[in-house]
mmCIF file of C-alpha atoms in Angstrom:
data_model
loop_
_atom_site.group_PDB
_atom_site.id
_atom_site.type_symbol
_atom_site.label_atom_id
_atom_site.label_comp_id
_atom_site.label_asym_id
_atom_site.label_seq_id
_atom_site.Cartn_x
_atom_site.Cartn_y
_atom_site.Cartn_z
ATOM 1 C CA MET A 1 37.734 115.992 201.907
ATOM 2 C CA ASN A 2 34.221 116.580 199.885
ATOM 3 C CA GLN A 3 35.413 120.172 198.529
ATOM 4 C CA ARG A 4 37.132 119.428 194.708
ATOM 5 C CA VAL A 5 39.628 120.826 194.298
ATOM 6 C CA ALA A 6 42.388 122.207 192.282
ATOM 7 C CA VAL A 7 46.094 122.487 191.499
ATOM 8 C CA ILE A 8 47.609 124.856 189.796
ATOM 9 C CA THR A 9 51.697 126.222 188.058
ATOM 10 C CA GLY A 10 53.193 129.045 188.204
ATOM 11 C CA CYS A 11 51.157 131.090 189.954
ATOM 12 C CA SER A 12 53.547 134.031 191.521
ATOM 13 C CA SER A 13 52.264 136.159 188.302
ATOM 14 C CA GLY A 14 49.996 136.373 184.877
ATOM 15 C CA PHE A 15 47.437 133.343 184.710
ATOM 16 C CA GLY A 16 48.339 131.226 186.677
ATOM 17 C CA LEU A 17 47.618 133.799 189.704
ATOM 18 C CA LEU A 18 44.028 135.157 187.779
ATOM 19 C CA SER A 19 42.664 130.923 187.289
ATOM 20 C CA THR A 20 43.484 130.172 190.839
ATOM 21 C CA VAL A 21 41.347 133.169 192.068
ATOM 22 C CA GLU A 22 38.745 132.787 189.075
ATOM 23 C CA LEU A 23 38.910 128.359 189.995
ATOM 24 C CA ALA A 24 38.216 129.556 194.021
ATOM 25 C CA ARG A 25 35.642 131.743 193.462
ATOM 26 C CA LYS A 26 33.280 128.631 191.688
ATOM 27 C CA GLY A 27 33.636 126.745 194.565
ATOM 28 C CA TYR A 28 37.613 124.504 194.425
ATOM 29 C CA PHE A 29 39.885 124.369 196.807
ATOM 30 C CA VAL A 30 43.101 125.384 194.775
ATOM 31 C CA ILE A 31 46.634 124.501 195.456
ATOM 32 C CA ALA A 32 48.689 127.556 193.750
ATOM 33 C CA THR A 33 51.889 125.884 193.255
ATOM 34 C CA MET A 34 54.981 128.100 192.460
ATOM 35 C CA ARG A 35 59.014 127.465 192.372
ATOM 36 C CA ASP A 36 59.710 130.410 194.747
ATOM 37 C CA LEU A 37 57.282 131.718 197.638
ATOM 38 C CA ALA A 38 58.587 135.274 198.173
ATOM 39 C CA ARG A 39 57.206 135.664 194.889
ATOM 40 C CA ARG A 40 53.514 134.663 196.821
ATOM 41 C CA ASP A 41 52.539 138.556 197.317
ATOM 42 C CA SER A 42 51.035 139.294 193.589
ATOM 43 C CA LEU A 43 48.878 136.055 194.490
ATOM 44 C CA ASP A 44 47.943 136.127 198.142
ATOM 45 C CA GLU A 45 46.609 140.150 197.193
ATOM 46 C CA ALA A 46 44.895 138.979 194.814
ATOM 47 C CA LEU A 47 43.065 136.594 196.759
ATOM 48 C CA LEU A 48 42.677 138.811 199.584
ATOM 49 C CA SER A 49 40.751 141.376 197.426
ATOM 50 C CA ALA A 50 38.661 138.673 196.064
ATOM 51 C CA GLY A 51 37.245 137.398 199.598
ATOM 52 C CA VAL A 52 38.796 133.748 198.596
ATOM 53 C CA ALA A 53 42.443 133.403 200.451
ATOM 54 C CA GLU A 54 40.984 130.836 202.735
ATOM 55 C CA ARG A 55 40.330 128.056 199.647
ATOM 56 C CA VAL A 56 43.018 128.550 198.959
ATOM 57 C CA SER A 57 46.644 126.866 199.763
ATOM 58 C CA VAL A 58 50.020 128.098 198.312
ATOM 59 C CA ARG A 59 53.125 125.345 197.927
ATOM 60 C CA THR A 60 56.457 125.111 196.420
ATOM 61 C CA LEU A 61 57.137 123.806 192.798
ATOM 62 C CA ASP A 62 59.259 123.397 190.535
ATOM 63 C CA VAL A 63 57.512 122.021 187.399
ATOM 64 C CA ALA A 64 61.139 121.753 186.389
ATOM 65 C CA SER A 65 62.181 119.319 188.751
ATOM 66 C CA PRO A 66 60.550 115.963 188.284
ATOM 67 C CA PRO A 67 61.734 114.691 191.213
ATOM 68 C CA SER A 68 59.508 116.210 193.394
ATOM 69 C CA HIS A 69 56.769 115.686 191.635
ATOM 70 C CA GLU A 70 55.287 112.148 192.996
ATOM 71 C CA THR A 71 56.187 113.394 196.568
ATOM 72 C CA PHE A 72 54.100 116.541 195.844
ATOM 73 C CA VAL A 73 51.283 114.953 194.803
ATOM 74 C CA ALA A 74 51.145 112.088 197.296
ATOM 75 C CA GLU A 75 50.857 114.331 200.521
ATOM 76 C CA THR A 76 48.158 117.240 198.296
ATOM 77 C CA VAL A 77 45.917 113.632 198.598
ATOM 78 C CA ALA A 78 47.032 112.213 201.698
ATOM 79 C CA GLU A 79 46.096 116.381 203.439
ATOM 80 C CA PHE A 80 42.610 116.889 200.546
ATOM 81 C CA GLY A 81 42.018 113.178 199.626
ATOM 82 C CA ARG A 82 41.678 114.349 196.124
ATOM 83 C CA ILE A 83 43.093 115.766 193.061
ATOM 84 C CA ASP A 84 40.008 116.769 190.656
ATOM 85 C CA VAL A 85 41.686 119.237 188.093
ATOM 86 C CA LEU A 86 45.140 119.464 186.912
ATOM 87 C CA VAL A 87 46.007 123.293 185.434
ATOM 88 C CA ASN A 88 49.558 122.818 183.869
ATOM 89 C CA ASN A 89 50.221 126.736 183.391
ATOM 90 C CA ALA A 90 54.232 126.828 184.081
ATOM 91 C CA GLY A 91 56.885 127.761 181.366
ATOM 92 C CA PHE A 92 58.599 130.843 180.018
ATOM 93 C CA ALA A 93 59.513 132.028 176.642
ATOM 94 C CA LEU A 94 62.479 132.066 175.221
ATOM 95 C CA ALA A 95 63.629 134.390 172.848
ATOM 96 C CA GLY A 96 66.127 134.376 170.077
ATOM 97 C CA PHE A 97 66.675 133.231 166.261
ATOM 98 C CA ALA A 98 67.163 129.775 166.337
ATOM 99 C CA GLU A 99 70.830 130.136 164.872
ATOM 100 C CA ASP A 100 71.594 132.498 168.479
ATOM 101 C CA VAL A 101 70.114 129.734 170.956
ATOM 102 C CA MET A 102 72.795 127.551 172.550
ATOM 103 C CA LEU A 103 71.434 123.784 172.771
ATOM 104 C CA GLU A 104 71.906 123.888 177.026
ATOM 105 C CA GLU A 105 68.937 127.175 176.530
ATOM 106 C CA LEU A 106 66.807 124.534 174.612
ATOM 107 C CA ARG A 107 66.834 122.067 177.089
ATOM 108 C CA ARG A 108 65.876 124.601 179.549
ATOM 109 C CA GLN A 109 63.557 125.194 178.035
ATOM 110 C CA PHE A 110 61.458 121.473 177.582
ATOM 111 C CA GLU A 111 62.815 120.738 180.724
ATOM 112 C CA THR A 112 60.707 122.999 181.900
ATOM 113 C CA ASN A 113 58.103 124.052 178.967
ATOM 114 C CA PHE A 114 57.504 119.506 177.795
ATOM 115 C CA PHE A 115 58.648 117.111 180.524
ATOM 116 C CA GLY A 116 58.456 119.341 183.871
ATOM 117 C CA THR A 117 54.807 119.553 182.193
ATOM 118 C CA VAL A 118 54.786 115.172 181.583
ATOM 119 C CA SER A 119 56.181 114.450 184.485
ATOM 120 C CA LEU A 120 53.714 116.277 187.109
ATOM 121 C CA THR A 121 51.122 115.030 184.772
ATOM 122 C CA ARG A 122 51.979 111.707 184.770
ATOM 123 C CA ALA A 123 52.269 111.373 188.692
ATOM 124 C CA VAL A 124 48.559 112.894 189.456
ATOM 125 C CA LEU A 125 47.194 110.427 186.702
ATOM 126 C CA PRO A 126 47.050 107.156 188.474
ATOM 127 C CA VAL A 127 45.256 109.142 191.235
ATOM 128 C CA MET A 128 42.979 110.875 188.102
ATOM 129 C CA ARG A 129 42.363 107.536 187.021
ATOM 130 C CA LYS A 130 41.532 105.815 190.788
ATOM 131 C CA GLN A 131 38.895 108.376 190.916
ATOM 132 C CA ARG A 132 38.261 107.363 187.501
ATOM 133 C CA ALA A 133 37.651 110.781 187.065
ATOM 134 C CA GLY A 134 39.283 114.291 186.437
ATOM 135 C CA ARG A 135 40.302 117.073 184.020
ATOM 136 C CA ILE A 136 43.969 118.080 182.983
ATOM 137 C CA VAL A 137 43.603 121.675 181.538
ATOM 138 C CA MET A 138 47.523 121.825 179.459
ATOM 139 C CA ILE A 139 48.479 125.922 179.076
ATOM 140 C CA SER A 140 49.818 126.002 175.239
ATOM 141 C CA SER A 141 49.889 128.661 173.324
ATOM 142 C CA VAL A 142 48.822 129.977 169.966
ATOM 143 C CA SER A 143 52.761 128.845 168.679
ATOM 144 C CA GLY A 144 51.591 125.170 169.263
ATOM 145 C CA ARG A 145 50.449 125.681 165.938
ATOM 146 C CA ASN A 146 52.164 128.496 164.359
ATOM 147 C CA ALA A 147 55.281 128.781 164.720
ATOM 148 C CA TYR A 148 56.726 132.720 164.586
ATOM 149 C CA PRO A 149 60.708 133.923 163.997
ATOM 150 C CA GLY A 150 62.118 134.856 166.676
ATOM 151 C CA ILE A 151 60.408 131.912 169.230
ATOM 152 C CA SER A 152 61.728 128.847 167.574
ATOM 153 C CA SER A 153 62.621 127.505 171.390
ATOM 154 C CA TYR A 154 59.564 128.098 172.793
ATOM 155 C CA ALA A 155 56.621 126.947 169.757
ATOM 156 C CA SER A 156 58.400 123.546 169.232
ATOM 157 C CA SER A 157 58.017 123.085 173.340
ATOM 158 C CA LYS A 158 54.807 123.862 172.585
ATOM 159 C CA PHE A 159 53.836 121.884 169.586
ATOM 160 C CA ALA A 160 55.387 118.096 171.624
ATOM 161 C CA LEU A 161 52.931 119.626 174.027
ATOM 162 C CA GLU A 162 49.657 119.567 172.242
ATOM 163 C CA GLY A 163 51.424 116.206 170.264
ATOM 164 C CA TYR A 164 51.705 114.710 173.906
ATOM 165 C CA THR A 165 47.905 115.723 174.636
ATOM 166 C CA GLU A 166 46.134 114.721 171.446
ATOM 167 C CA ALA A 167 47.046 111.540 171.761
ATOM 168 C CA LEU A 168 47.068 111.370 176.262
ATOM 169 C CA ARG A 169 43.248 112.345 175.453
ATOM 170 C CA LEU A 170 42.885 109.727 173.563
ATOM 171 C CA GLU A 171 43.740 107.303 176.462
ATOM 172 C CA MET A 172 42.812 108.926 179.136
ATOM 173 C CA ALA A 173 39.129 109.750 177.906
ATOM 174 C CA PRO A 174 37.520 106.274 178.749
ATOM 175 C CA LEU A 175 38.218 106.038 182.056
ATOM 176 C CA GLY A 176 36.581 109.786 182.952
ATOM 177 C CA ILE A 177 39.531 111.789 182.643
ATOM 178 C CA HIS A 178 39.531 114.656 179.886
ATOM 179 C CA CYS A 179 42.062 116.413 178.825
ATOM 180 C CA VAL A 180 41.949 120.094 176.753
ATOM 181 C CA LEU A 181 44.352 122.066 175.996
ATOM 182 C CA VAL A 182 44.199 126.132 176.194
ATOM 183 C CA GLU A 183 45.840 127.944 172.503
ATOM 184 C CA PRO A 184 46.074 131.934 174.342
ATOM 185 C CA GLY A 185 47.387 134.374 171.539
ATOM 186 C CA SER A 186 48.694 137.858 172.923
ATOM 187 C CA PHE A 187 47.265 138.665 176.326
ATOM 188 C CA GLN A 188 48.907 141.235 179.007
ATOM 189 C CA THR A 189 51.719 139.400 181.208
ATOM 190 C CA ALA A 190 55.155 138.742 181.885
ATOM 191 C CA ILE A 191 56.266 135.800 179.971
ATOM 192 C CA TRP A 192 58.179 137.426 177.487
ATOM 193 C CA ASN A 193 59.243 140.374 179.628
ATOM 194 C CA ARG A 194 61.471 138.916 181.359
ATOM 195 C CA LYS A 195 65.517 139.084 181.146
ATOM 196 C CA GLU A 196 66.881 136.405 181.986
ATOM 197 C CA ASN A 197 63.706 134.266 179.494
ATOM 198 C CA ASN A 198 66.324 135.664 176.324
ATOM 199 C CA ALA A 199 68.629 133.491 174.769
ATOM 200 C CA VAL A 200 72.181 134.760 175.460
ATOM 201 C CA HIS A 201 72.996 135.651 172.157
ATOM 202 C CA ALA A 202 69.825 136.434 171.491
ATOM 203 C CA PHE A 203 70.493 140.469 171.768
ATOM 204 C CA ASP A 204 74.103 140.581 171.019
ATOM 205 C CA PRO A 205 75.377 143.596 169.238
ATOM 206 C CA THR A 206 77.518 140.823 167.377
ATOM 207 C CA SER A 207 74.372 139.103 166.055
ATOM 208 C CA PRO A 208 73.166 138.543 162.613
ATOM 209 C CA ASN A 209 69.562 138.350 163.740
ATOM 210 C CA ARG A 210 69.937 141.808 166.758
ATOM 211 C CA GLU A 211 68.172 144.386 164.468
ATOM 212 C CA ARG A 212 65.488 141.347 163.559
ATOM 213 C CA ILE A 213 65.233 140.140 166.850
ATOM 214 C CA LEU A 214 64.432 143.545 168.300
ATOM 215 C CA ARG A 215 61.992 144.431 165.329
ATOM 216 C CA TYR A 216 60.205 141.131 166.666
ATOM 217 C CA ARG A 217 59.949 142.310 169.975
ATOM 218 C CA ASP A 218 58.832 145.463 169.564
ATOM 219 C CA TYR A 219 55.937 143.899 167.485
ATOM 220 C CA VAL A 220 54.847 141.689 169.974
ATOM 221 C CA GLN A 221 55.148 143.703 173.027
ATOM 222 C CA LYS A 222 52.809 146.137 171.484
ATOM 223 C CA GLN A 223 50.077 143.036 170.240
ATOM 224 C CA THR A 224 50.240 142.258 174.482
ATOM 225 C CA ARG A 225 49.024 145.050 174.538
ATOM 226 C CA ARG A 226 45.380 144.756 173.337
ATOM 227 C CA GLY A 227 44.403 140.908 175.569
ATOM 228 C CA ASP A 228 42.960 140.889 178.448
ATOM 229 C CA PRO A 229 44.874 137.979 180.869
ATOM 230 C CA ARG A 230 41.136 137.960 182.912
ATOM 231 C CA GLU A 231 39.785 136.785 179.815
ATOM 232 C CA VAL A 232 42.161 133.180 179.571
ATOM 233 C CA ALA A 233 41.432 132.787 183.766
ATOM 234 C CA ARG A 234 37.682 132.740 182.986
ATOM 235 C CA LEU A 235 38.400 130.435 179.553
ATOM 236 C CA ILE A 236 40.399 127.771 182.688
ATOM 237 C CA ALA A 237 37.307 128.184 184.940
ATOM 238 C CA HIS A 238 35.304 127.484 181.988
ATOM 239 C CA VAL A 239 37.139 124.648 181.228
ATOM 240 C CA ALA A 240 37.649 122.837 184.262
ATOM 241 C CA ASP A 241 33.460 122.794 185.018
ATOM 242 C CA VAL A 242 31.614 122.999 181.250
ATOM 243 C CA GLN A 243 30.517 118.586 180.980
ATOM 244 C CA HIS A 244 31.694 117.976 177.592
ATOM 245 C CA PRO A 245 35.341 120.195 177.121
ATOM 246 C CA ARG A 246 36.404 120.081 174.109
ATOM 247 C CA LEU A 247 40.198 119.417 172.336
ATOM 248 C CA ARG A 248 41.088 122.793 172.348
ATOM 249 C CA TYR A 249 40.114 126.176 173.331
ATOM 250 C CA VAL A 250 41.739 129.301 171.186
ATOM 251 C CA ILE A 251 41.481 132.553 172.556
ATOM 252 C CA GLY A 252 42.726 135.566 171.108
ATOM 253 C CA GLU A 253 41.878 137.668 168.501
ATOM 254 C CA ASP A 254 45.122 137.542 167.198
ATOM 255 C CA ALA A 255 45.172 134.100 167.757
ATOM 256 C CA ARG A 256 42.071 133.185 165.716
ATOM 257 C CA SER A 257 43.138 134.963 163.020
ATOM 258 C CA SER A 258 46.355 133.596 162.886
ATOM 259 C CA LEU A 259 45.207 129.493 162.341
ATOM 260 C CA ALA A 260 42.291 130.983 160.044
ATOM 261 C CA PHE A 261 45.625 133.034 157.941
ATOM 262 C CA ARG A 262 47.502 129.767 157.468
ATOM 263 C CA ALA A 263 44.842 127.091 157.410
ATOM 264 C CA LEU A 264 43.653 128.984 154.484
ATOM 265 C CA LEU A 265 46.304 130.713 152.273
ATOM 266 C CA PRO A 266 48.969 128.565 150.622
ATOM 267 C CA TRP A 267 51.852 128.460 152.351
ATOM 268 C CA ARG A 268 54.579 130.336 149.994
ATOM 269 C CA LEU A 269 51.933 133.720 150.520
ATOM 270 C CA TYR A 270 51.520 133.000 154.190
ATOM 271 C CA GLU A 271 55.448 133.211 154.283
ATOM 272 C CA THR A 272 55.565 136.599 152.678
ATOM 273 C CA ILE A 273 53.022 137.903 154.778
ATOM 274 C CA VAL A 274 54.566 137.024 158.271
ATOM 275 C CA SER A 275 58.228 138.205 156.728
ATOM 276 C CA ARG A 276 56.442 141.472 155.618
ATOM 277 C CA VAL A 277 54.460 142.078 158.921
ATOM 278 C CA LEU A 278 57.281 141.787 161.206
ATOM 279 C CA LYS A 279 59.663 143.408 158.915
ATOM 280 C CA LEU A 280 61.949 140.107 158.798
ATOM 281 C CA ASP A 281 63.308 140.982 155.072
ATOM 282 C CA LYS A 282 65.245 144.397 155.895
#
């Protein structure tokens, strides 16, 4: 196949679904993956509506199951001959103050957001090395540079991803493989709304942090109403094609302002503002 091939993880909803449509529109053949194919209906509807269904193959892939990754990549290359772009989008956000998050919950967060992503990336790298070309797009978050209360598990997994990608970019650039971080702020996706993503004890009436996590959840839900996730999908499609991609692409007004405040303000003042805005001192 001479057509460019992109692999995207976490395509049942959100950025993964929308970026599948955008990359297919740009002429890519997209391998859209998800853990459970029973959740593919929204993707199928979007592809039919956009008129690009023939450019997409929907496959099963559990990012948190590394033993399956090499087989998946081998089968993809055997069928399509190449992988030009890997978009590591699959992930979830575990809500809960650090005191209320159990160690096994933190490990589960890292298995998907970090270790699973690293495993799939490692499986794809030999293919791109052989091609002497490729692009790996990591969907990180502004929380990978600014950690906020109530999402310490999520933020730490994204901090790890940021460091890994910085080093990987330097290692792979001489081979024609570009590694890029996309750092969204708050957008209208389901990542913050799934109850199964809450730490077991996060909203427990006996938790000393219950009122604070409830206030933080309300704040986040208000913020996410502002962002159109299609903007992120269009950025991902741009990053896949641009000749000389930057290391980081920040998107979202809240993300840009957050990073600016963090860079410009002394930590003590920044800490005070965050505490007041999120009403943590009540």
